[in-house]
GROMACS .gro file of C-alpha atoms in nm:
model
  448
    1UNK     CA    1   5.744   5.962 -15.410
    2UNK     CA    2   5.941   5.722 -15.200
    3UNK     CA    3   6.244   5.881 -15.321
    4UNK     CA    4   6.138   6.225 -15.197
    5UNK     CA    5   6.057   6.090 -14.856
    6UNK     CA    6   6.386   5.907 -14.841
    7UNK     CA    7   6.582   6.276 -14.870
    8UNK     CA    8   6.298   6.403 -14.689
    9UNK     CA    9   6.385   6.192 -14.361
   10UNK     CA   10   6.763   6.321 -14.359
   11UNK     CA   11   6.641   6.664 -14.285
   12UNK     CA   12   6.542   6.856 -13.964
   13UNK     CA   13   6.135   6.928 -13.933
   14UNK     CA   14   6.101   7.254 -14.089
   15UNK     CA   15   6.357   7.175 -14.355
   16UNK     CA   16   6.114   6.865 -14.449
   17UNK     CA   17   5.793   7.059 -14.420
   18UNK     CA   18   5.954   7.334 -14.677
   19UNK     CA   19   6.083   7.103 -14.871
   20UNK     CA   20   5.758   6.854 -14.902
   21UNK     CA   21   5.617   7.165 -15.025
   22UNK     CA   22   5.860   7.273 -15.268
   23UNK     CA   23   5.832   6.864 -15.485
   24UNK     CA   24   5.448   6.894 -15.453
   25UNK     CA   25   5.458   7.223 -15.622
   26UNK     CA   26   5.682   7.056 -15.932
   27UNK     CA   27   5.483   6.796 -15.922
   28UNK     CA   28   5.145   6.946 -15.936
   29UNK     CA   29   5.243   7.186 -16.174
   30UNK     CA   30   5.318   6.909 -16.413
   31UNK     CA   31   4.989   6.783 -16.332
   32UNK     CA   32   4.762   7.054 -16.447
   33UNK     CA   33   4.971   7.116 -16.786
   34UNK     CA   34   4.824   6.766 -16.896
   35UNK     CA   35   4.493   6.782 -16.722
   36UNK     CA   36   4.267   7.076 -16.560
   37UNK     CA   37   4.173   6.874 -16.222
   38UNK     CA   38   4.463   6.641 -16.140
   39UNK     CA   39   4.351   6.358 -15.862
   40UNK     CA   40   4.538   6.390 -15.558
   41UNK     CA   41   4.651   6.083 -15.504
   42UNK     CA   42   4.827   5.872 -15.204
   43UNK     CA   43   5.134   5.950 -15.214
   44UNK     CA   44   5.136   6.363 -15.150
   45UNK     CA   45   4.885   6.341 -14.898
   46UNK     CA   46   5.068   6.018 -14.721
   47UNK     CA   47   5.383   6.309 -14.730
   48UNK     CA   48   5.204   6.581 -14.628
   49UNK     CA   49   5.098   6.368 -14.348
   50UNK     CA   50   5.421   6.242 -14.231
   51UNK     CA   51   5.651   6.573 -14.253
   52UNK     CA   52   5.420   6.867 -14.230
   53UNK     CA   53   5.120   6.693 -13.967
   54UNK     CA   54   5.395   6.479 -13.839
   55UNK     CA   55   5.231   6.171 -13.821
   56UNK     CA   56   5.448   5.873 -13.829
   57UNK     CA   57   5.430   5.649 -14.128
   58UNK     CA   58   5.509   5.328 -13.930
   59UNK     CA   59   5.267   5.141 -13.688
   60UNK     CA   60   5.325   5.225 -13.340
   61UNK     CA   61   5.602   5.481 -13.425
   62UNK     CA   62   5.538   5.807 -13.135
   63UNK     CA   63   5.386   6.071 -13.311
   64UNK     CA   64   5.665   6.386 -13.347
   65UNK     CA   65   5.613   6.703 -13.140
   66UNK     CA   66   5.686   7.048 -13.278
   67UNK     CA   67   5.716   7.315 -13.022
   68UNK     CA   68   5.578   7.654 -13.023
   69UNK     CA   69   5.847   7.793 -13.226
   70UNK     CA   70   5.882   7.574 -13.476
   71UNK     CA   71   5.510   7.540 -13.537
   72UNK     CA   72   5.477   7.928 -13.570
   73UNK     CA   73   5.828   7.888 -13.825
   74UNK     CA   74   5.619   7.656 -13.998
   75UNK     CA   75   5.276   7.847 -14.032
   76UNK     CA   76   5.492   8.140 -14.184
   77UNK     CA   77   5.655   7.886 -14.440
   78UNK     CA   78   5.282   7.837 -14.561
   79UNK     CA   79   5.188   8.149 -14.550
   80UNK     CA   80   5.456   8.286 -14.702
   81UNK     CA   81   5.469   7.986 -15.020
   82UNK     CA   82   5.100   8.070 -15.042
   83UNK     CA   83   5.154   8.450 -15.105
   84UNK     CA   84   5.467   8.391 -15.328
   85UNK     CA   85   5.289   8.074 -15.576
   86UNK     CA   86   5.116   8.291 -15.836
   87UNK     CA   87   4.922   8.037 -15.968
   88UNK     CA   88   4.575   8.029 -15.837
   89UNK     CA   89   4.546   7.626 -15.997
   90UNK     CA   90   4.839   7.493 -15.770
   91UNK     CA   91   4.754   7.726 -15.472
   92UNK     CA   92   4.425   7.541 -15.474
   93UNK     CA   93   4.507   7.180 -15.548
   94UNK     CA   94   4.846   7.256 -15.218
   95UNK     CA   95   4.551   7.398 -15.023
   96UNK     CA   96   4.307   7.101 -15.071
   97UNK     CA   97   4.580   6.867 -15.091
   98UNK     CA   98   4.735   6.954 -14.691
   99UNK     CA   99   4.352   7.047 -14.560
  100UNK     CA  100   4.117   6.814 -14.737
  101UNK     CA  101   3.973   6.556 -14.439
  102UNK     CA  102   4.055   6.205 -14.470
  103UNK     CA  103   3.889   6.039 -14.203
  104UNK     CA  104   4.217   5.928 -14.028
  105UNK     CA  105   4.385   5.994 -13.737
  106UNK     CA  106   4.562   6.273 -13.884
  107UNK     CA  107   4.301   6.484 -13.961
  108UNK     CA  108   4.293   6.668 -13.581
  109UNK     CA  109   4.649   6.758 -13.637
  110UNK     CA  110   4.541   6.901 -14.003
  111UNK     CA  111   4.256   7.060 -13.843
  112UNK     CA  112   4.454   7.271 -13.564
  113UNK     CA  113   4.658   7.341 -13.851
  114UNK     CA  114   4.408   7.511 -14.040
  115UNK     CA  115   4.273   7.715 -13.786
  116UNK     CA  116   4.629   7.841 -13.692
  117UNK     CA  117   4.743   7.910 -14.060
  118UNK     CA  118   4.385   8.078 -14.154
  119UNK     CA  119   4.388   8.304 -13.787
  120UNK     CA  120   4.736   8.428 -13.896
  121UNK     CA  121   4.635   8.498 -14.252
  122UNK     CA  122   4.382   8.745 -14.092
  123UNK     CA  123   4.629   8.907 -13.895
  124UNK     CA  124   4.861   8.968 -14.156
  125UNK     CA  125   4.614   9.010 -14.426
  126UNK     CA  126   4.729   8.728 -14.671
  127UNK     CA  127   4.473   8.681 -14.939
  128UNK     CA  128   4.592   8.386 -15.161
  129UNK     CA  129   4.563   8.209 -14.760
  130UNK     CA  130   4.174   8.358 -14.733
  131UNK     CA  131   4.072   8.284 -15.054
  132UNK     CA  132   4.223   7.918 -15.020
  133UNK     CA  133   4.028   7.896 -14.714
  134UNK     CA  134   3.703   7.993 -14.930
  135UNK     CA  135   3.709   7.725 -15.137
  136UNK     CA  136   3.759   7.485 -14.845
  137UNK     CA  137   3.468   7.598 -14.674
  138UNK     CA  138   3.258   7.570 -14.952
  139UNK     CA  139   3.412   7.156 -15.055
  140UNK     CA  140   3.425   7.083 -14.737
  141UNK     CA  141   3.130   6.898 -14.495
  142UNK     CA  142   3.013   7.112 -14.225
  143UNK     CA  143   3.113   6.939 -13.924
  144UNK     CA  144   3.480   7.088 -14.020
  145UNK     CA  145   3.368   7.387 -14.134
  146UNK     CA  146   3.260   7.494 -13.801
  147UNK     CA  147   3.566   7.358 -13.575
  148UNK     CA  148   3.789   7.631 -13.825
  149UNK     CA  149   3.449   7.883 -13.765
  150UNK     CA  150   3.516   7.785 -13.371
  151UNK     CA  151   3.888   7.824 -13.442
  152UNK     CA  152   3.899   8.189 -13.521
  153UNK     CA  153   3.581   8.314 -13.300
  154UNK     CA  154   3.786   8.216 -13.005
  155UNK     CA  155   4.064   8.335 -13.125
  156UNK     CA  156   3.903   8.731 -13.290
  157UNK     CA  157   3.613   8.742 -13.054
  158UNK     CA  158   3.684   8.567 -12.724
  159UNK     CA  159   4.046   8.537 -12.628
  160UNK     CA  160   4.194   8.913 -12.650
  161UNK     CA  161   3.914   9.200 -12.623
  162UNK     CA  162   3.955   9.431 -12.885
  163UNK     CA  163   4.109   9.203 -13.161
  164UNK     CA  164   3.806   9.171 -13.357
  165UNK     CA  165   3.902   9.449 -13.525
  166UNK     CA  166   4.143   9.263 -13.708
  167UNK     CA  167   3.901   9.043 -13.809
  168UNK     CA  168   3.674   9.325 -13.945
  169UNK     CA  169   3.938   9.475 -14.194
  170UNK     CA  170   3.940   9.116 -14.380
  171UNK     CA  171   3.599   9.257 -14.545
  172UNK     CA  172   3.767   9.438 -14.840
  173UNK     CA  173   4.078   9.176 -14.871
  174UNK     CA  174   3.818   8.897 -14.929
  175UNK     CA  175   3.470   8.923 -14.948
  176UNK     CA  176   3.433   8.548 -15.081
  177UNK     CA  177   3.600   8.436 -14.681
  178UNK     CA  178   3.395   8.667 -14.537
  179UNK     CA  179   3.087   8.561 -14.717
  180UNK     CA  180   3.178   8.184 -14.575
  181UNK     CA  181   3.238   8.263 -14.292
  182UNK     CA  182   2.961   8.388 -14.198
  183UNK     CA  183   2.780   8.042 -14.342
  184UNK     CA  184   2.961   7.868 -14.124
  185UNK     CA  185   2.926   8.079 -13.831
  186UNK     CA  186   2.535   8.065 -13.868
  187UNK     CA  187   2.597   7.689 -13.859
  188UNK     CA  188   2.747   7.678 -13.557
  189UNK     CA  189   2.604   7.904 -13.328
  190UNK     CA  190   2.233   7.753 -13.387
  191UNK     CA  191   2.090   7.911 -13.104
  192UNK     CA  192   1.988   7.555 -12.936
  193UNK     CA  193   2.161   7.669 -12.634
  194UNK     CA  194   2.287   7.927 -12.417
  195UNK     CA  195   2.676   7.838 -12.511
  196UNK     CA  196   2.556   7.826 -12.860
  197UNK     CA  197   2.443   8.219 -12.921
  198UNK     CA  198   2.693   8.395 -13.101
  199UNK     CA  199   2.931   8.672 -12.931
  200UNK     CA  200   2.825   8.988 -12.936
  201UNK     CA  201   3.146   9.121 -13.120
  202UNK     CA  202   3.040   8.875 -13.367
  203UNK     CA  203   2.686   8.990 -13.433
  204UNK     CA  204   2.799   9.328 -13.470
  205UNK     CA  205   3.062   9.252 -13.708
  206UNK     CA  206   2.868   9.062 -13.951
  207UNK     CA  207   2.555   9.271 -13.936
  208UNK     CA  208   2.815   9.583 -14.006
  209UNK     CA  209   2.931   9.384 -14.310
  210UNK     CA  210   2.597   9.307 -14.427
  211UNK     CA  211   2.492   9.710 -14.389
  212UNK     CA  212   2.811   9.789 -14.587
  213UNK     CA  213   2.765   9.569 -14.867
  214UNK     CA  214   2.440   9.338 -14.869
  215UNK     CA  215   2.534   9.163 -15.199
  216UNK     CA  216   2.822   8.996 -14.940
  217UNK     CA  217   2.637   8.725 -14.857
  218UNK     CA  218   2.511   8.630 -15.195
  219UNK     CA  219   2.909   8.602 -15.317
  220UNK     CA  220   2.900   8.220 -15.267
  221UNK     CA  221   2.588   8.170 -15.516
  222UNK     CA  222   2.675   8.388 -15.778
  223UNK     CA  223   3.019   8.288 -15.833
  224UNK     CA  224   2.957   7.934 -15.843
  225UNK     CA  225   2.809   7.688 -16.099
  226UNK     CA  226   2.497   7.575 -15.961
  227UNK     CA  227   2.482   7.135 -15.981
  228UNK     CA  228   2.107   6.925 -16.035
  229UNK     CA  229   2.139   6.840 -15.653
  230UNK     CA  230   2.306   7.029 -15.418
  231UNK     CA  231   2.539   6.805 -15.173
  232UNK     CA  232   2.399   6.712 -14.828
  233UNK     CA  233   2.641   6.755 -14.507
  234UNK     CA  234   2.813   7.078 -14.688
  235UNK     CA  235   2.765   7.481 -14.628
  236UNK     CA  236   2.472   7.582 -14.794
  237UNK     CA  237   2.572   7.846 -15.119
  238UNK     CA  238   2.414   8.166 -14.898
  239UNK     CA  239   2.398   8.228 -14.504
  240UNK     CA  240   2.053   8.305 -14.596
  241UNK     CA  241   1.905   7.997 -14.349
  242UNK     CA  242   2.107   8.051 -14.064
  243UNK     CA  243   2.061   8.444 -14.075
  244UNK     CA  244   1.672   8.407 -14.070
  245UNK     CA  245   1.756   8.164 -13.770
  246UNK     CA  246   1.932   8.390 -13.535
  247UNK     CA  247   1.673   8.675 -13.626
  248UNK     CA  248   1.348   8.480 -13.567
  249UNK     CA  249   1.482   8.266 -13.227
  250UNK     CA  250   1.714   8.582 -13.111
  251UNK     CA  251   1.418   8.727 -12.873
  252UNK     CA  252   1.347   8.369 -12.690
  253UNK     CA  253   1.693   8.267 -12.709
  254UNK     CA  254   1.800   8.547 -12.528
  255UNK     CA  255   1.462   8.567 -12.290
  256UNK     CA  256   1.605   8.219 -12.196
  257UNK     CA  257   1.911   8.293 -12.118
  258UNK     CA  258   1.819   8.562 -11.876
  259UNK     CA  259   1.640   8.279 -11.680
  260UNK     CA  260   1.743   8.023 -11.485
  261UNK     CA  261   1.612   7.766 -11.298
  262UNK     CA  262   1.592   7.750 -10.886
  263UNK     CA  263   1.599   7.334 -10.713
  264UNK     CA  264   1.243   7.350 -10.648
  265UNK     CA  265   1.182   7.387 -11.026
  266UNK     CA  266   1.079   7.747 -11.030
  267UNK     CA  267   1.268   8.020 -11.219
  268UNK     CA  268   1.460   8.343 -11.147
  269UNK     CA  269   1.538   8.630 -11.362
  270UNK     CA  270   1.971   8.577 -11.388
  271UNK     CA  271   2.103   8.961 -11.477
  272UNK     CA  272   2.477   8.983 -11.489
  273UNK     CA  273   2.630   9.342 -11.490
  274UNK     CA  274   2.643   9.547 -11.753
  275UNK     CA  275   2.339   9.304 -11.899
  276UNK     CA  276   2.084   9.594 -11.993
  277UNK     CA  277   2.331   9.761 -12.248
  278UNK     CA  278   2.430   9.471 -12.387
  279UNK     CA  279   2.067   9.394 -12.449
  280UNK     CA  280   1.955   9.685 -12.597
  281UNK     CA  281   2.255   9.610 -12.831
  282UNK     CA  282   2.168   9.266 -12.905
  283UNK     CA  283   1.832   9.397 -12.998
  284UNK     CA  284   1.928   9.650 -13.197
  285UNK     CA  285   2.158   9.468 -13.406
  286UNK     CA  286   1.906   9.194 -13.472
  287UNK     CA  287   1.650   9.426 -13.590
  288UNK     CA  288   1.901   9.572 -13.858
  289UNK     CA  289   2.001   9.215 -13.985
  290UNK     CA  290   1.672   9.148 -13.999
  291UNK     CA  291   1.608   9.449 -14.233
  292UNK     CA  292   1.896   9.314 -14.448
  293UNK     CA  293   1.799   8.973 -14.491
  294UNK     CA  294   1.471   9.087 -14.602
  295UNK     CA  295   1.628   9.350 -14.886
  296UNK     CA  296   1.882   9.094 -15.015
  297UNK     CA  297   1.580   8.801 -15.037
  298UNK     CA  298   1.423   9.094 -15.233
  299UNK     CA  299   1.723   9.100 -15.412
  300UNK     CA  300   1.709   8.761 -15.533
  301UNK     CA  301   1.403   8.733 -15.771
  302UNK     CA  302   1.621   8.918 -16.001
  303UNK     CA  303   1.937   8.745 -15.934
  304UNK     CA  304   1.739   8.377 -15.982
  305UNK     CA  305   1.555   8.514 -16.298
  306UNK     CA  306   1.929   8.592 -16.483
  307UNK     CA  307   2.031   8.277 -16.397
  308UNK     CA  308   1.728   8.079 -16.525
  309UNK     CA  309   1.694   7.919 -16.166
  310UNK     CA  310   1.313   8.140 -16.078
  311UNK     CA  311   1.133   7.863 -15.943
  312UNK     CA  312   1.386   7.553 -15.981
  313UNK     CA  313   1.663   7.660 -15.713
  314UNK     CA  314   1.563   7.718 -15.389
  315UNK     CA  315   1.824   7.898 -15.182
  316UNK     CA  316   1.614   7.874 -14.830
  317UNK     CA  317   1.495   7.514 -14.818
  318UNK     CA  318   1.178   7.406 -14.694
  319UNK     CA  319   1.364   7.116 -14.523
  320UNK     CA  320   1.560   7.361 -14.281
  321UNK     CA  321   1.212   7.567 -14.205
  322UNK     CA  322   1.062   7.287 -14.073
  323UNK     CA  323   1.325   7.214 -13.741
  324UNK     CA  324   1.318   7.637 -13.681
  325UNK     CA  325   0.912   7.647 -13.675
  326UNK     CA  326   0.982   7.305 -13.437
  327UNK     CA  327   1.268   7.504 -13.267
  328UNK     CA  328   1.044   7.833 -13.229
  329UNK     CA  329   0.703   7.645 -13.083
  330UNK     CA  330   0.916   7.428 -12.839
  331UNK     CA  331   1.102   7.812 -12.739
  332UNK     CA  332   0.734   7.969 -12.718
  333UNK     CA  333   0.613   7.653 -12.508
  334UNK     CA  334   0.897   7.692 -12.255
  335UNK     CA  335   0.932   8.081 -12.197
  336UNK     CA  336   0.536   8.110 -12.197
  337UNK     CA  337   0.460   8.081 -11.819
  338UNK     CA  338   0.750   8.390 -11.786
  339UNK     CA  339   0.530   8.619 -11.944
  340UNK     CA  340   0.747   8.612 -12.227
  341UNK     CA  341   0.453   8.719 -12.457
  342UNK     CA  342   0.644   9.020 -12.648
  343UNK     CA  343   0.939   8.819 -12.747
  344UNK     CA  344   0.728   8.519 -12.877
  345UNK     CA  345   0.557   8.821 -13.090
  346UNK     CA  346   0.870   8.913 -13.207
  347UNK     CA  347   0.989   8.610 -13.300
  348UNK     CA  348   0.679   8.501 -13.479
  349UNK     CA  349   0.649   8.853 -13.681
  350UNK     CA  350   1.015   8.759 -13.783
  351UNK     CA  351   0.924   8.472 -13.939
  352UNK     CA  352   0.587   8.521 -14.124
  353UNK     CA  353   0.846   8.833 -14.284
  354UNK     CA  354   1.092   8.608 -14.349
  355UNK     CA  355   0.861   8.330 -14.485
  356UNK     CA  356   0.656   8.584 -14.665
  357UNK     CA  357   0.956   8.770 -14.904
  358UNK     CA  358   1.107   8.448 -14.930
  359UNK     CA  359   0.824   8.286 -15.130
  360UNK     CA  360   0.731   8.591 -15.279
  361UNK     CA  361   1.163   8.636 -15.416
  362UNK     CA  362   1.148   8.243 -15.515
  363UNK     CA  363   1.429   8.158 -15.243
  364UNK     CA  364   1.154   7.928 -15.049
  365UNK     CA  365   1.001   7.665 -15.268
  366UNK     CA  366   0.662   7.540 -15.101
  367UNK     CA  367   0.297   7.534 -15.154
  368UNK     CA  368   0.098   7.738 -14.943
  369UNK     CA  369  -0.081   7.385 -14.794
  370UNK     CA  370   0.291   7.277 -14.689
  371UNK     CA  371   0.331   7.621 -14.525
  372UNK     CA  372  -0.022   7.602 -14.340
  373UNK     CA  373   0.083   7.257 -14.212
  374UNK     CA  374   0.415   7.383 -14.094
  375UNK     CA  375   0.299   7.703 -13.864
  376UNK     CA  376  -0.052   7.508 -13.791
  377UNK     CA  377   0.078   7.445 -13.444
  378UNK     CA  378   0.253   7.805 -13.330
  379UNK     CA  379   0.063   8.054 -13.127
  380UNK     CA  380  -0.133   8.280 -13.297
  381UNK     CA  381  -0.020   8.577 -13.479
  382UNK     CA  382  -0.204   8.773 -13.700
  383UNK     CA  383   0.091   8.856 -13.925
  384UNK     CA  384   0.128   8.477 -13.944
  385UNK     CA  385  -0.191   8.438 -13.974
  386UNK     CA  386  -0.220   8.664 -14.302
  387UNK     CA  387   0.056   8.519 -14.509
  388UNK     CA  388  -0.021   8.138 -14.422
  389UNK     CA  389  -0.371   8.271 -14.562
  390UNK     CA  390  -0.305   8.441 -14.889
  391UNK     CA  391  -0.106   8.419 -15.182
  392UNK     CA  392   0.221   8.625 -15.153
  393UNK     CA  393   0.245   8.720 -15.551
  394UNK     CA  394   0.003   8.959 -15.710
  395UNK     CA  395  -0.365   8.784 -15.709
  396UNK     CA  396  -0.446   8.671 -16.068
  397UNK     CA  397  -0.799   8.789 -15.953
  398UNK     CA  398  -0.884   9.056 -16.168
  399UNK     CA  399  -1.167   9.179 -15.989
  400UNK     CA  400  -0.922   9.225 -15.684
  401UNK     CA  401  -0.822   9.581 -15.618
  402UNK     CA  402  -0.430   9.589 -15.655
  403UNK     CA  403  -0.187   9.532 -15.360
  404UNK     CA  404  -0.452   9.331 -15.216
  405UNK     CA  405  -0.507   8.946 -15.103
  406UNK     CA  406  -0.781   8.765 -15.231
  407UNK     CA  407  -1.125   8.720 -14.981
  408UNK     CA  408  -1.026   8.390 -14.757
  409UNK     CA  409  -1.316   8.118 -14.751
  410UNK     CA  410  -1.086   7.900 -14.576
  411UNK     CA  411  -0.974   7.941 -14.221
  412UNK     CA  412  -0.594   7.859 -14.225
  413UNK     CA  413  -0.452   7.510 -14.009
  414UNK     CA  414  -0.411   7.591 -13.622
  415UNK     CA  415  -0.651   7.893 -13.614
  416UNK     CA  416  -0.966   7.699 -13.562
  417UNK     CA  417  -0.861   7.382 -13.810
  418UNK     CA  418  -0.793   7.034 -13.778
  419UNK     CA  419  -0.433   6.958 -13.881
  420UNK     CA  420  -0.401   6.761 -14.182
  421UNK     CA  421  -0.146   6.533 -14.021
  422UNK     CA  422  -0.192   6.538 -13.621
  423UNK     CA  423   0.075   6.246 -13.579
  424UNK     CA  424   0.384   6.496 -13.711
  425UNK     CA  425   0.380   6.660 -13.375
  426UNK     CA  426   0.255   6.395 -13.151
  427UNK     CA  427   0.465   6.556 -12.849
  428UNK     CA  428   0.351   6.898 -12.904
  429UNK     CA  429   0.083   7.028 -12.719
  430UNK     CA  430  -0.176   7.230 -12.959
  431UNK     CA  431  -0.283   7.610 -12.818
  432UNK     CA  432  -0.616   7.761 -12.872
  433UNK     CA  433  -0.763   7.789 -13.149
  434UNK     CA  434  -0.855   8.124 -13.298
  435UNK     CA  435  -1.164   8.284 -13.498
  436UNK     CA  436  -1.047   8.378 -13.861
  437UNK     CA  437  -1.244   8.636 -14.021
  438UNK     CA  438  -1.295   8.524 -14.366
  439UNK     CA  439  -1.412   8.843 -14.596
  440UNK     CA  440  -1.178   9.079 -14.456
  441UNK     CA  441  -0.924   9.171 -14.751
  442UNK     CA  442  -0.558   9.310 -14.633
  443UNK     CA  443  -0.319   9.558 -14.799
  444UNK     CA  444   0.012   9.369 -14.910
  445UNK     CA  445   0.334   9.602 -14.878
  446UNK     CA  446   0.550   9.450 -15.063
  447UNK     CA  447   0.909   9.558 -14.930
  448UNK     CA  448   1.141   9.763 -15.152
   0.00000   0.00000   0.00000
């Protein structure tokens, strides 16, 4: 290598950059005739680094500067070796080798990079570039996942009005992007905040997606060999989580945001322009990707049963229900004194649905004592009520009419209980409990 970077350091910016690429190719090329998954070593990323991310090699050597021209002559060298390499192998191993985070200081100039080379891959549709991207997404932890998420909403959904069309078209060029994408999306706009719930150009392009082609967002899992233990810190292998998050919190999140408060601590009702048809939008929209994320957890029993994982994989983990419920009683705590009882409703029917297909599909893993335990300290709903109360899979009660729970003899945590473990919550005040009729059977629906 020190070779290459000696003929390297004769040549003008670009030149180098083109060039850096052109010996990596050879060289990994050579690499995967001997041996399927060649370790990138030192020496191409220290390259890479130095004459692509212009990062000096030498201590206390200025960093190099490209301008705007030359950086957008250099993102169309990429995208253009990208679209020309035919092998998917070396595409991959390039890809990961100029993108893959080392922890250095180099890593912000790979990063702004990334987001550049992937936004102009959108706009001109180049799919070796997208599906490259995938894969990073998917090897990748999280915390860079959503700076290139970041990356292109600003650039699709916030910048120019009217460019998220481009954005849309990507659907059919590359489902697998789209499919993390919208993972990493649902990672980064959580909700917490007001900053932090996602554009409305967004919502409607991913819940259009999801209408189109439900299966989308199940891409990930079924194209990729499932490990034991799943990594912590990555993109989980379906959007499925963050999707269930933005339906059930939607209605508070946006209840907050219409609220703000006044210097003597009360609150007044903040309505910008144009709000009320944006609203009914909003609404609308979350009500259909609701619908969809219950169908395609329906979906899954099936899909799980093929691959032998019924049972053993859970693809919406327990661990990640337990900061929404949190999330959703601290929401219903806050908005409560604004009469905010319709959208706590909401968001509470959302989630017994969401709770109630997933166990019933095998996506959430839990027993029904972890699940009583978990909603023991929301407000009272009765749809809540009935599926921390029953089984969600047919009763093996024989004597039971069909499509019906079993008679409860115990009243559920929260609704009239003590909690099992009154220190998880310390901070939390408890609300009132509730009678729970114990011989009343209820009709179970399951959704087709």
């Amino acid at each position: 290598m020190s070779d290459i970077r000696h003929s390297l350091l004769r040549r003008d910016a670009l030149s180098a950059a083109k060039e850096v690429l052109y010996h990596l190719d050879i060289y990994f090329s050579s690499q995967l005739q001997s041996a399927p998954l060649p370790i990138v070593d030192k020496g191409p990323v220290e390259l890479l680094e130095e004459f692509v991310f212009q990062v000096p090699k030498e201590r206390g050597a200025q960093p190099k500067r490209l301008n705007s021209l030359q950086e957008l002559q250099l993102l169309e060298i990429m995208c253009n070796y990208f679209q020309e390499q035919t092998k998917d192998s070396v595409r991959q191993i390039i890809f990961s080798s100029l993108f893959s985070p080392q922890g250095n200081k180099a890593d912000d100039s790979r990063m702004s990079l990334l987001g550049k080379l992937v936004s102009m891959a959108v706009a001109v549709c180049r799919i070796p570039v997208l599906e490259c991207a995938a894969s990073w997404l998917q090897r990748t932890p999280v915390v860079y996942c959503v700076r290139l998420a970041r990356a292109l909403v600003d650039d699709y959904c916030c910048l120019v009005p009217g460019s998220v069309q481009t954005l849309k078209q990507i659907f059919s060029a590359s489902p697998r992007f789209c499919c993390q994408f919208i993972t990493s999306v649902t990672a980064l706009y959580d909700l917490s905040s007001d900053d932090l719930i996602p554009p409305l150009d967004l919502l409607e392009m991913i819940v259009n997606w999801i209408l189109e082609d439900p299966r989308l967002i199940l891409i990930t899992f079924l194209n990729t060999p499932i490990a034991a233990n799943l990594p912590i810190g990555f993109l989980e292998l379906t959007p499925l989580t963050g999707l269930i998050r933005w339906c059930v919190k939607a209605p508070l999140a946006h209840k907050r945001k219409k609220k703000t408060p006044l210097a003597n601590g009360q609150v007044t009702a903040k309505v910008p322009k144009d709000s009320g048809g944006a609203e009914r939008d909003s609404r609308l929209l979350y009500s259909k990707l609701h619908l969809s994320v219950l169908q395609v957890l329906v979906m899954l029993q099936a899909h799980l049963t093929e691959k032998n994982l019924y049972g053993r994989l859970g693809l919406v983990l327990f661990d990640h229900m337990v900061p929404l419920v949190d999330e959703v009683n601290r929401l219903a705590d806050e908005l409560n004194p604004l009469n905010a009882s319709q959208e706590i409703e909401l968001a509470l029917d959302r989630l017994a649905q969401a709770l109630q297909v997933a166990m019933a599909s095998g996506a959430l893993l839990c027993t029904r004592d972890d699940l009583r335990t978990l909603c023991s300290r929301l407000p009272h709903n009765n749809l809540l009520q009935l599926v921390i109360s029953g089984p969600v899979q047919q009763s093996p009660h024989t004597a039971l009419p069909p499509g019906f729970y079993p008679h409860i003899h115990t009243p559920p945590l929260g609704y009239g209980a003590v909690p099992a473990h009154p220190a998880a919550h310390p901070a939390l005040p408890t609300h009132p409990g509730h009678t729970f009729i114990s011989g009343m059977t209820f009709p179970f629906r399951p959704i087709h």
